[in-house]
Coordinates of C-alpha atoms in Angstrom, one line a residue:
Chain A
M1 CA 22.1 16.6 -0.1
R2 CA 21.8 17.0 3.7
Y3 CA 17.4 16.6 3.1
A4 CA 18.1 13.4 1.4
A5 CA 20.3 12.2 3.9
Q6 CA 18.4 12.9 7.0
R7 CA 15.4 11.1 5.1
L8 CA 17.1 8.5 4.1
I9 CA 17.9 7.7 7.9
Q10 CA 14.9 8.4 9.2
A11 CA 13.4 6.1 7.0
V12 CA 15.8 2.7 8.0
P13 CA 14.1 2.1 11.4
V14 CA 10.3 2.9 10.2
F15 CA 11.3 0.1 7.4
A16 CA 12.8 -2.4 9.9
A17 CA 10.1 -1.8 12.3
T18 CA 6.9 -2.2 9.9
T19 CA 8.4 -5.7 8.2
F20 CA 9.7 -6.8 11.9
L21 CA 5.7 -5.8 12.9
I22 CA 4.5 -8.4 10.0
Y23 CA 6.8 -10.9 10.8
A24 CA 6.0 -11.6 14.4
M25 CA 2.8 -11.5 13.4
V26 CA 3.4 -14.6 10.9
F27 CA 5.8 -16.2 13.8
A28 CA 2.2 -15.7 16.0
L29 CA 0.4 -17.8 13.4
P30 CA -1.2 -20.3 14.8
G31 CA -0.6 -24.5 14.9
D32 CA 3.0 -25.7 13.3
P33 CA 3.0 -25.4 9.8
I34 CA 5.6 -28.8 9.8
L35 CA 3.5 -30.8 11.6
A36 CA 0.5 -29.8 9.2
L37 CA 2.2 -30.4 6.4
A38 CA 2.4 -34.0 7.5
G39 CA -1.1 -34.2 7.4
D40 CA -2.9 -37.1 9.6
K41 CA 0.6 -39.4 9.5
P42 CA 3.4 -39.4 12.1
V43 CA 6.6 -38.5 11.1
P44 CA 9.5 -39.7 12.5
E45 CA 11.2 -36.8 14.8
E46 CA 14.5 -36.9 12.7
V47 CA 12.7 -35.7 9.8
L48 CA 10.5 -33.2 11.6
D49 CA 14.3 -32.3 13.6
A50 CA 15.6 -31.3 10.2
L51 CA 12.4 -29.6 8.7
R52 CA 12.5 -27.5 11.6
E53 CA 16.2 -27.0 10.9
R54 CA 16.2 -26.0 7.4
Y55 CA 13.3 -23.6 7.7
H56 CA 15.1 -21.9 11.1
L57 CA 12.3 -22.7 12.8
N58 CA 14.5 -23.7 16.0
D59 CA 16.0 -20.3 16.1
P60 CA 14.9 -17.1 17.8
L61 CA 12.0 -14.5 16.7
L62 CA 14.7 -11.8 15.4
V63 CA 17.3 -14.3 14.4
Q64 CA 14.4 -15.4 12.1
Y65 CA 13.9 -12.0 11.2
G66 CA 17.1 -11.5 10.1
I67 CA 18.1 -14.4 8.6
Y68 CA 14.7 -13.8 6.1
M69 CA 16.0 -10.0 5.9
L70 CA 19.4 -10.6 4.4
G71 CA 17.9 -13.1 2.0
L72 CA 15.5 -11.0 1.2
F73 CA 18.2 -8.2 0.2
Q74 CA 19.7 -10.7 -1.7
G75 CA 16.4 -10.7 -3.9
D76 CA 15.3 -14.0 -1.9
L77 CA 12.3 -13.9 -0.7
G78 CA 11.7 -16.7 0.7
E79 CA 9.8 -19.9 0.3
T80 CA 6.5 -21.3 1.4
F81 CA 6.3 -24.2 3.8
T82 CA 5.3 -26.5 0.7
G83 CA 8.8 -25.7 -0.7
Q84 CA 7.7 -23.4 -3.3
Q85 CA 9.5 -20.2 -3.4
V86 CA 7.7 -17.0 -3.5
S87 CA 9.3 -15.5 -6.1
E88 CA 8.5 -18.5 -8.4
L89 CA 5.1 -18.2 -7.2
L90 CA 5.3 -14.2 -8.4
A91 CA 6.7 -14.8 -11.6
G92 CA 5.3 -13.3 -14.5
R93 CA 2.9 -11.7 -12.3
W94 CA 3.9 -8.2 -11.9
G95 CA 4.3 -7.1 -15.4
V96 CA 0.2 -7.0 -14.9
T97 CA 0.0 -5.9 -11.6
A98 CA 2.3 -2.4 -13.1
Q99 CA 0.3 -2.4 -16.1
L100 CA -2.4 -2.0 -14.5
A101 CA -1.4 0.5 -11.9
L102 CA -0.2 2.5 -14.8
T103 CA -3.2 2.0 -16.7
A104 CA -5.1 3.4 -13.5
W105 CA -2.5 6.2 -13.2
I106 CA -2.7 7.6 -16.3
F107 CA -6.2 8.0 -16.1
E108 CA -7.2 9.8 -12.6
L109 CA -3.9 11.8 -13.4
V110 CA -5.1 13.3 -17.3
V111 CA -8.8 13.1 -16.2
G112 CA -8.7 14.1 -12.3
V113 CA -6.4 17.0 -13.0
A114 CA -8.7 18.0 -16.4
L115 CA -11.5 17.6 -13.8
G116 CA -10.1 19.4 -10.9
V117 CA -9.6 22.5 -13.6
I118 CA -12.2 23.0 -15.2
A119 CA -14.4 22.9 -11.8
A120 CA -11.9 25.4 -10.6
L121 CA -12.2 28.1 -13.5
R122 CA -15.8 27.8 -13.1
R123 CA -16.3 27.6 -9.2
G124 CA -20.2 27.5 -8.0
G125 CA -21.1 26.6 -11.5
A126 CA -22.6 23.2 -13.1
V127 CA -19.6 21.5 -13.9
D128 CA -18.3 22.1 -10.4
T129 CA -21.1 21.3 -8.9
A130 CA -21.4 17.9 -11.1
V131 CA -17.6 17.6 -9.7
L132 CA -18.1 17.8 -6.4
A133 CA -21.3 15.9 -6.0
G134 CA -19.5 13.3 -8.8
T135 CA -16.1 12.8 -6.5
T136 CA -18.2 12.6 -3.0
F137 CA -20.1 9.6 -4.1
V138 CA -17.2 8.0 -6.0
I139 CA -15.6 8.3 -2.6
A140 CA -17.9 6.8 -0.5
V141 CA -19.0 4.3 -3.0
P142 CA -16.3 0.9 -2.2
V143 CA -13.8 -0.1 -4.5
F144 CA -15.6 -4.1 -5.3
V145 CA -18.9 -2.3 -5.1
V146 CA -17.5 -0.1 -8.1
G147 CA -16.0 -2.5 -9.8
Y148 CA -19.0 -5.1 -10.3
G149 CA -21.2 -2.3 -11.2
A150 CA -18.8 -1.0 -14.2
Q151 CA -18.2 -5.0 -15.1
I152 CA -22.1 -5.1 -14.8
L153 CA -23.1 -2.6 -17.0
L154 CA -20.2 -1.2 -19.0
G155 CA -19.3 -5.1 -19.6
V156 CA -21.7 -7.4 -20.0
N157 CA -24.8 -5.2 -20.7
L158 CA -23.0 -2.4 -23.0
G159 CA -19.8 -4.9 -23.8
L160 CA -18.2 -2.1 -24.3
F161 CA -15.1 -3.6 -22.6
P162 CA -13.8 -6.7 -21.8
T163 CA -15.2 -8.3 -19.2
A164 CA -12.3 -10.1 -17.2
G165 CA -9.2 -11.7 -18.1
V166 CA -6.2 -10.3 -20.4
E167 CA -6.6 -11.8 -23.6
H168 CA -6.8 -8.2 -25.4
G169 CA -3.6 -7.4 -23.5
W170 CA -2.5 -3.7 -22.7
P171 CA -4.3 -1.2 -23.2
V172 CA -7.6 -3.0 -24.0
S173 CA -8.1 -5.6 -21.4
Y174 CA -6.6 -3.0 -18.8
L175 CA -8.7 -0.3 -19.5
L176 CA -11.8 -0.8 -17.3
P177 CA -9.5 -2.5 -14.3
G178 CA -7.6 0.2 -14.7
M179 CA -11.0 3.1 -14.4
V180 CA -11.8 1.3 -11.2
L181 CA -9.1 0.9 -9.5
G182 CA -8.5 4.9 -10.3
S183 CA -11.8 6.0 -9.4
F184 CA -11.1 6.6 -6.1
S185 CA -8.1 8.5 -6.4
L186 CA -9.1 10.6 -8.9
A187 CA -11.7 11.9 -6.7
Y188 CA -9.1 12.9 -4.3
V189 CA -6.9 14.2 -7.3
A190 CA -9.6 16.5 -9.0
R191 CA -10.6 17.8 -5.7
L192 CA -7.0 18.5 -4.4
T193 CA -6.5 20.3 -8.0
R194 CA -9.8 22.3 -7.7
T195 CA -9.2 23.5 -4.0
S196 CA -5.1 24.2 -4.8
L197 CA -5.7 26.2 -7.7
A198 CA -8.8 27.9 -7.3
E199 CA -6.5 29.3 -3.7
N200 CA -3.9 30.4 -6.2
L201 CA -6.1 32.6 -8.7
R202 CA -6.6 34.3 -6.1
A203 CA -2.6 34.6 -4.9
D204 CA -1.4 38.2 -4.4
Y205 CA 1.0 36.9 -7.7
V206 CA -2.0 36.0 -10.6
R207 CA -3.6 39.8 -9.9
T208 CA -0.2 41.0 -10.9
A209 CA 0.0 39.0 -13.8
V210 CA -3.6 40.4 -14.7
A211 CA -2.9 43.5 -14.0
K212 CA -0.2 43.5 -16.2
G213 CA -2.0 42.5 -19.1
M214 CA -0.9 38.8 -19.4
R215 CA -3.4 36.9 -21.3
R216 CA -6.3 34.6 -19.3
R217 CA -5.0 31.5 -20.5
R218 CA -1.4 32.1 -20.1
V219 CA -1.7 33.4 -16.8
I220 CA -3.4 30.1 -16.1
G221 CA -0.9 27.7 -17.4
R222 CA 2.4 29.6 -16.7
H223 CA 1.7 30.6 -13.2
A224 CA -1.3 29.4 -11.0
L225 CA -1.5 26.0 -12.6
R226 CA 2.2 24.9 -12.5
N227 CA 2.3 26.0 -8.7
S228 CA -1.3 24.2 -8.2
L229 CA 0.6 21.3 -9.3
I230 CA 2.8 20.3 -6.3
P231 CA 0.7 18.7 -3.7
V232 CA -1.0 17.0 -6.9
V233 CA 1.9 15.1 -8.3
T234 CA 3.1 14.5 -4.4
F235 CA -0.3 12.7 -4.5
L236 CA 0.0 10.8 -7.7
G237 CA 3.8 10.0 -6.4
V238 CA 2.3 8.4 -3.4
D239 CA -0.7 6.7 -4.6
F240 CA 1.3 4.8 -7.2
G241 CA 2.2 2.5 -4.1
N242 CA -1.4 2.4 -3.3
L243 CA -2.5 1.6 -6.6
M244 CA -0.1 -1.6 -6.8
A245 CA -1.3 -2.8 -2.9
G246 CA -5.1 -1.8 -4.2
A247 CA -4.8 -4.1 -7.2
V248 CA -5.8 -6.6 -4.5
V249 CA -9.1 -6.7 -4.5
T250 CA -9.8 -4.9 -8.4
E251 CA -7.4 -8.2 -9.7
G252 CA -9.8 -9.9 -7.4
I253 CA -12.9 -8.6 -9.2
F254 CA -12.0 -8.9 -12.6
N255 CA -9.8 -11.9 -12.7
L256 CA -6.3 -10.2 -13.7
P257 CA -3.2 -12.5 -12.8
G258 CA -1.5 -10.2 -11.1
I259 CA -0.1 -10.1 -7.5
G260 CA -3.2 -8.8 -6.2
Q261 CA -5.3 -11.8 -7.5
Q262 CA -2.6 -14.3 -6.2
V263 CA -2.9 -12.6 -2.5
F264 CA -6.8 -13.1 -3.3
Q265 CA -6.6 -16.6 -4.5
S266 CA -4.0 -17.6 -1.4
I267 CA -7.0 -15.8 1.1
Q268 CA -9.5 -17.8 -0.4
L269 CA -7.6 -21.3 -0.1
Q270 CA -6.3 -20.0 3.5
E271 CA -2.3 -19.9 2.4
G272 CA -1.5 -17.6 5.5
P273 CA 2.8 -18.1 4.7
V274 CA 1.8 -17.4 1.3
V275 CA -0.5 -14.1 2.1
V276 CA 2.1 -13.1 4.2
G277 CA 5.1 -13.5 1.9
I278 CA 4.1 -11.7 -0.7
V279 CA 2.2 -8.9 1.4
T280 CA 5.7 -8.2 2.9
V281 CA 7.0 -8.2 -0.4
L282 CA 3.8 -5.0 -1.4
V283 CA 4.4 -3.2 2.1
M284 CA 8.0 -3.3 1.3
I285 CA 7.5 -1.9 -2.6
F286 CA 4.8 0.4 -0.9
L287 CA 7.8 2.2 1.5
A288 CA 10.0 2.3 -1.0
A289 CA 7.6 4.4 -3.3
N290 CA 7.2 6.4 -0.4
L291 CA 10.2 7.4 0.5
V292 CA 10.9 8.5 -3.3
V293 CA 8.3 10.4 -3.5
D294 CA 9.5 12.7 -0.4
L295 CA 13.0 12.8 -1.6
L296 CA 11.4 14.1 -4.9
Y297 CA 9.5 16.6 -2.7
G298 CA 12.2 17.8 -1.8
V299 CA 14.0 18.5 -5.5
L300 CA 10.7 20.0 -6.7
D301 CA 10.0 22.1 -3.7
P302 CA 12.4 23.2 -2.1
R303 CA 11.2 24.6 0.8
I304 CA 10.6 21.3 2.5
R305 CA 14.3 20.5 1.9
R306 CA 15.7 23.7 4.1
A307 CA 12.2 23.1 6.4
Chain B
M1 CA -4.1 8.4 4.4
T2 CA -4.2 9.1 1.0
D3 CA -6.3 12.3 2.6
L4 CA -3.3 14.0 4.6
Q5 CA -2.9 16.2 2.4
A6 CA -6.2 17.7 2.2
D7 CA -6.2 16.8 5.9
L8 CA -3.0 18.9 7.2
Q9 CA -4.3 21.7 4.8
T10 CA -7.9 21.7 6.3
G11 CA -6.0 21.6 9.4
A12 CA -4.0 25.0 8.3
A13 CA -6.9 26.6 7.2
L14 CA -9.1 25.6 10.1
R15 CA -6.0 26.7 12.6
A16 CA -5.8 29.8 10.9
A17 CA -9.3 30.6 11.1
T18 CA -10.1 29.1 14.4
G19 CA -7.2 31.2 16.0
A20 CA -8.3 34.5 14.4
E21 CA -11.6 34.6 16.4
P22 CA -11.6 36.4 19.4
G23 CA -15.0 35.6 20.7
P24 CA -15.4 33.3 23.4
A25 CA -14.8 29.7 23.6
G26 CA -18.1 28.2 23.0
S27 CA -18.8 30.7 19.8
L28 CA -16.9 28.4 17.6
W29 CA -19.4 25.0 18.3
G30 CA -22.1 27.4 18.5
D31 CA -22.1 29.5 15.1
A32 CA -21.2 26.2 13.5
W33 CA -24.8 24.4 14.6
R34 CA -26.4 27.5 13.2
E35 CA -24.7 27.2 10.4
M36 CA -25.3 23.5 10.1
R37 CA -28.9 23.8 10.7
G38 CA -30.1 25.4 7.5
R39 CA -28.3 23.0 5.0
A40 CA -30.3 20.4 4.2
V41 CA -27.4 17.7 2.8
F42 CA -26.7 18.5 7.4
W43 CA -30.5 17.3 7.7
L44 CA -30.7 14.6 4.9
S45 CA -27.5 13.2 6.0
T46 CA -28.4 12.9 9.5
L47 CA -31.5 11.3 8.8
T48 CA -30.1 8.5 7.0
L49 CA -28.0 7.9 9.7
A50 CA -30.2 7.7 12.2
I51 CA -32.2 5.2 10.5
A52 CA -28.9 2.9 9.8
V53 CA -28.2 3.4 14.0
A54 CA -32.1 2.6 14.7
M55 CA -31.3 -1.0 12.4
A56 CA -27.9 -2.0 14.4
A57 CA -29.6 -1.1 17.8
F58 CA -32.6 -2.0 17.0
P59 CA -33.0 -4.7 14.4
G60 CA -36.7 -6.0 15.6
L61 CA -38.3 -3.1 14.8
F62 CA -37.3 -4.2 11.0
A63 CA -36.4 -7.3 10.4
R64 CA -39.3 -10.0 9.8
F65 CA -36.8 -12.6 11.0
G66 CA -33.7 -12.8 13.2
P67 CA -29.8 -13.6 11.7
N68 CA -30.2 -16.2 9.8
E69 CA -33.2 -16.9 10.7
R70 CA -36.1 -19.1 9.3
C71 CA -34.2 -20.0 6.0
D72 CA -35.4 -22.5 2.8
L73 CA -33.1 -23.3 0.6
R74 CA -36.1 -24.2 -1.7
L75 CA -36.5 -20.5 -2.5
F76 CA -32.7 -20.2 -2.9
N77 CA -31.9 -16.8 -4.5
R78 CA -35.3 -16.0 -5.2
G79 CA -35.8 -12.3 -6.4
P80 CA -38.2 -10.2 -4.6
G81 CA -41.5 -10.6 -4.8
D82 CA -44.0 -12.4 -2.5
G83 CA -43.9 -10.6 0.5
A84 CA -40.3 -10.7 0.5
I85 CA -39.4 -7.2 -0.5
F86 CA -35.3 -7.8 -1.1
G87 CA -36.1 -11.4 -2.2
Y88 CA -34.3 -14.2 -0.9
D89 CA -30.2 -14.9 -0.8
Q90 CA -28.3 -17.6 -1.3
Q91 CA -29.4 -19.8 1.2
G92 CA -33.0 -18.8 1.0
C93 CA -32.6 -16.3 4.6
D94 CA -35.6 -13.2 3.8
Y95 CA -32.9 -10.7 2.2
W96 CA -34.2 -8.1 3.7
S97 CA -33.8 -9.4 7.4
Q98 CA -30.7 -10.2 6.6
V99 CA -29.6 -6.7 5.1
V100 CA -31.2 -4.9 8.0
H101 CA -28.9 -7.5 10.5
G102 CA -25.7 -6.6 8.8
A103 CA -26.5 -2.7 9.5
R104 CA -24.8 -3.6 13.4
A105 CA -21.5 -4.9 12.3
S106 CA -20.9 -2.3 10.1
I107 CA -22.2 0.9 12.0
L108 CA -20.5 -0.4 15.5
I109 CA -17.1 -1.1 13.8
G110 CA -17.4 2.3 12.5
I111 CA -18.5 4.6 15.9
A112 CA -16.2 2.0 17.8
V113 CA -13.3 2.5 16.1
T114 CA -13.2 6.0 15.0
V115 CA -14.0 6.9 19.0
F116 CA -10.9 4.7 20.3
A117 CA -8.4 6.1 17.6
L118 CA -10.1 10.1 18.5
L119 CA -9.1 9.2 22.2
I120 CA -6.1 7.5 21.5
S121 CA -4.9 10.5 19.0
V122 CA -6.1 13.0 22.2
V123 CA -3.7 11.2 24.9
L124 CA -0.6 11.2 22.3
G125 CA -1.0 14.2 20.1
L126 CA -1.9 16.8 24.0
L127 CA 1.7 14.4 25.2
A128 CA 4.1 14.5 22.2
G129 CA 2.8 18.7 20.9
Y130 CA 2.6 19.9 24.7
Y131 CA 5.9 18.3 26.2
G132 CA 7.9 18.0 22.9
G133 CA 11.5 16.3 23.4
W134 CA 11.8 12.8 23.3
L135 CA 8.3 12.2 24.1
D136 CA 7.9 14.2 20.6
A137 CA 10.4 12.3 19.4
V138 CA 9.4 8.7 20.5
I139 CA 5.3 9.6 19.9
G140 CA 6.2 10.1 16.3
R141 CA 8.5 7.8 14.9
L142 CA 6.1 5.0 16.5
T143 CA 3.8 6.9 14.4
D144 CA 5.6 6.6 11.3
V145 CA 5.8 3.4 11.8
F146 CA 1.9 2.2 11.1
F147 CA 1.6 5.1 9.3
G148 CA 3.9 3.3 6.9
I149 CA 1.7 0.1 6.6
P150 CA -1.0 0.4 3.5
F151 CA -4.5 -0.5 5.1
V152 CA -5.7 -3.9 3.0
L153 CA -2.7 -5.6 3.4
G154 CA -1.7 -4.6 6.8
A155 CA -4.7 -5.6 8.0
T156 CA -4.7 -8.8 5.7
V157 CA -1.5 -9.6 7.4
I158 CA -2.4 -9.6 10.8
L159 CA -6.5 -11.2 10.2
V160 CA -4.4 -13.8 8.5
A161 CA -2.2 -14.3 11.3
F162 CA -5.2 -14.7 13.7
P163 CA -8.4 -15.9 12.2
D164 CA -10.6 -16.5 14.7
H165 CA -11.9 -12.7 15.2
G166 CA -15.3 -11.4 15.6
I167 CA -16.3 -7.3 15.9
W168 CA -14.1 -6.3 18.6
A169 CA -10.7 -8.2 17.1
M170 CA -11.8 -6.2 13.8
T171 CA -11.8 -3.2 15.7
L172 CA -8.8 -3.5 16.9
V173 CA -7.1 -3.6 14.1
L174 CA -8.8 -0.6 12.3
V175 CA -7.7 0.9 15.2
V176 CA -4.1 -0.5 15.4
L177 CA -3.7 0.6 12.1
G178 CA -6.2 3.8 12.1
W179 CA -5.1 6.5 15.1
T180 CA -2.1 7.7 12.9
T181 CA -3.6 10.4 10.8
M182 CA -5.8 11.8 14.1
T183 CA -2.6 11.7 15.9
R184 CA -0.7 13.7 13.6
L185 CA -3.2 16.6 13.0
M186 CA -3.6 16.3 16.6
R187 CA 0.0 17.1 17.7
G188 CA 0.4 19.6 15.0
Q189 CA -2.9 21.6 17.2
V190 CA -1.1 21.6 19.8
I191 CA 1.7 22.9 19.1
A192 CA 0.3 26.2 17.6
V193 CA -2.3 26.6 20.8
R194 CA 0.7 26.0 22.6
Q195 CA 2.4 29.4 22.2
M196 CA -1.1 31.1 22.7
D197 CA -1.3 33.9 25.1
Y198 CA -3.6 32.4 27.2
V199 CA -2.0 29.0 27.8
T200 CA 0.9 31.5 29.0
A201 CA -1.7 33.8 31.2
A202 CA -3.0 30.5 32.8
R203 CA 0.3 28.5 33.5
M204 CA 1.2 32.6 35.5
L205 CA -1.5 32.1 37.6
G206 CA -0.2 28.7 38.5
A207 CA -2.3 26.2 36.4
G208 CA -0.5 22.7 36.5
D209 CA 0.4 20.8 32.8
L210 CA -2.8 18.6 33.3
R211 CA -5.3 22.0 33.6
I212 CA -3.4 23.6 30.9
M213 CA -3.8 20.9 28.5
L214 CA -7.2 19.9 29.4
K215 CA -8.8 23.4 30.2
H216 CA -7.0 25.6 27.7
I217 CA -5.2 23.3 25.1
L218 CA -7.3 20.8 24.3
P219 CA -11.3 22.9 23.4
N220 CA -9.2 25.0 21.4
A221 CA -7.5 22.3 19.5
I222 CA -9.7 19.8 18.9
A223 CA -12.1 21.1 16.4
P224 CA -10.0 19.9 13.0
V225 CA -9.5 16.3 14.8
V226 CA -13.4 16.4 15.6
V227 CA -14.2 17.0 11.5
L228 CA -11.3 14.5 10.5
A229 CA -13.3 11.9 13.0
T230 CA -16.4 12.6 11.4
L231 CA -15.0 11.3 7.6
N232 CA -12.9 8.9 9.2
V233 CA -16.6 6.7 10.5
G234 CA -17.6 6.5 6.9
N235 CA -13.7 5.4 5.6
V236 CA -13.9 3.0 8.8
I237 CA -17.2 1.7 7.2
A238 CA -15.8 1.6 3.5
G239 CA -12.3 -1.1 4.7
E240 CA -14.2 -3.2 7.0
A241 CA -16.9 -4.0 4.2
T242 CA -14.0 -4.7 1.7
L243 CA -12.0 -6.6 4.4
D244 CA -15.4 -8.9 4.6
F245 CA -15.2 -8.8 0.7
L246 CA -11.9 -9.9 0.4
G247 CA -13.0 -12.6 3.0
V248 CA -10.4 -12.1 5.7
G249 CA -12.5 -10.0 7.8
L250 CA -16.1 -11.3 9.5
Q251 CA -16.9 -14.7 8.8
Y252 CA -20.0 -16.9 8.7
P253 CA -22.6 -16.9 10.8
E254 CA -22.3 -13.4 11.7
V255 CA -24.0 -10.9 9.2
S256 CA -22.6 -8.0 7.5
W257 CA -22.8 -6.2 4.2
G258 CA -19.2 -6.8 3.8
L259 CA -19.6 -10.1 3.5
Q260 CA -23.4 -10.6 2.2
L261 CA -21.4 -8.5 -0.5
N262 CA -18.5 -11.1 -0.8
A263 CA -21.6 -14.1 -1.3
A264 CA -23.0 -12.2 -4.3
R265 CA -20.0 -12.5 -5.8
A266 CA -20.4 -15.9 -7.4
F267 CA -24.2 -15.3 -8.4
Y268 CA -24.2 -11.2 -9.0
T269 CA -24.9 -11.6 -13.0
T270 CA -27.9 -13.6 -12.6
H271 CA -29.3 -13.0 -9.0
P272 CA -28.3 -8.8 -9.2
H273 CA -30.7 -8.2 -6.2
L274 CA -27.9 -9.8 -3.7
L275 CA -25.3 -7.2 -4.8
I276 CA -28.0 -4.0 -4.8
F277 CA -29.3 -4.1 -1.9
P278 CA -26.4 -4.4 0.5
A279 CA -24.3 -1.9 -2.1
V280 CA -27.0 0.5 -1.6
F281 CA -27.2 0.1 2.2
L282 CA -23.4 0.5 3.1
T283 CA -22.9 3.6 0.1
A284 CA -26.0 5.5 1.5
T285 CA -24.2 4.9 5.0
V286 CA -20.8 5.9 3.8
L287 CA -21.7 8.8 2.0
S288 CA -23.9 10.3 4.9
F289 CA -21.2 10.3 6.7
L290 CA -18.5 11.8 4.2
L291 CA -21.1 14.7 3.8
L292 CA -21.5 14.3 7.6
G293 CA -17.9 15.4 7.8
D294 CA -18.2 18.2 5.0
V295 CA -20.8 19.8 6.4
V296 CA -19.5 19.8 9.8
R297 CA -16.1 21.6 8.2
D298 CA -17.9 24.0 6.4
A299 CA -19.5 25.0 9.5
L300 CA -16.3 25.1 11.6
D301 CA -14.2 26.7 8.7
P302 CA -15.5 30.1 7.1
K303 CA -12.1 31.0 5.5
L304 CA -13.4 27.8 2.8
R305 CA -16.8 28.8 2.2

């Protein structure tokens, strides 16, 4: 309990400072957004004043930030200067991004751990070498290159997967984008599992288990693997937030109507305030996810709590 | 930041390995060099990087034309052939020349960001780790804040807020978002080394704080941070290209691999050469930095072998 409280108290300034940094940056956006709304036409001073009043633009930065945060905690994500609610813009998009992130997450969990275990059990063998080389390669190729490559080869040329859109529903439409989004983390999961398991296989308690005649399968499954998976679980937890954030690129490539695609489109259309509004929300989800993982980590590994 | 766990583990392992070795300070790097020069991967990645750096420094040696020069719209998207080994891009520019000129942005940003981030992390890590107390607490919280910002999203916000940016502004943004992991590692290293007997001995002999930090702690603490920095160059290059690709990074008329890949988006199904060539160059560069970092880590940490 003390650990949880401590962690929560630590998270508050980080949370506040991060969101404030982003908010201050919007404040620094060049140009007068209200004047830009009017275009070339002259606007009466009263209208301008009314609009500035409505969006609290006359208040100092700190007050504006306070109002925004207050609204945020009441579920109000603010509105763009064209009067559209950010939450409205995002309605219906959350599901797509969550499904995509979930597909990627399951992919990296299942395939990543499996590859890591096989590599660790046959260290120095052909599979191990292949896993090491393959993961290095996957880490080195930028996600958007993987995305286009997979789209051309597996989608267009071989026709194994739908190439874009979501009309086939979950999971069919999400398989290829999910694999692309998860590929980077998959490489990390595989390597982490391999290193961790290989280290634990040399530990004294494993030798003891073998020495007392326990079957190999049981030694690995019950003892070594269970201990090895602690860092992997932590990584997978933090990564869910990363996947939500990383979806910007993948959704752009595969034309999935999620949060990321909205960001991608808004960047292309140069709608600064919309981008920042959405990104602020995403960053906060990311921070909250990290906090939850930290708390869970304390539950998983008692040594962390007492440290 | 995803590799924090692995890096911290590496740091701990390296610390154990380097701390346990009784030899003189120079021998760690000497051993590492002997170990590295016997490995094919080391030479292969060094060769690739030498070519990439040469392209960045003297593009005139490789390219036929200058950046965005002698473009002929009638040759729009034409594939390889007729003296243009990489074909032409959507402006009708010689694609080989364009790809060669694209090296400069990636290499320059990758190295500059890493050097600046390394400097920041060495200074902050030394101060936080050596003095501890409130200074450590302030630096620690500051690191937490910047560590909490996800890379692509954070960079997007900053770059959208300041739309007129060239290579150096990009460098600044990437440094701001990229110094935290190295600083944390450096701090941990300094704390471990600070308790060594030779540091106590130096203090007994009347050495000042600055001298202890620079002459005794720094050389013994920096090895894992250097490994991380080498790996970091590759990550920065990939990150920069991603931002260019998203459309928030460098803008035309700058020339970079990320921008070329961005431009290729509309045509890649019919003109795959637009996608393939910059992708191959980008991947080869990033891969070489990652492999080099792996080799250096293996060489500095005999325990992992």
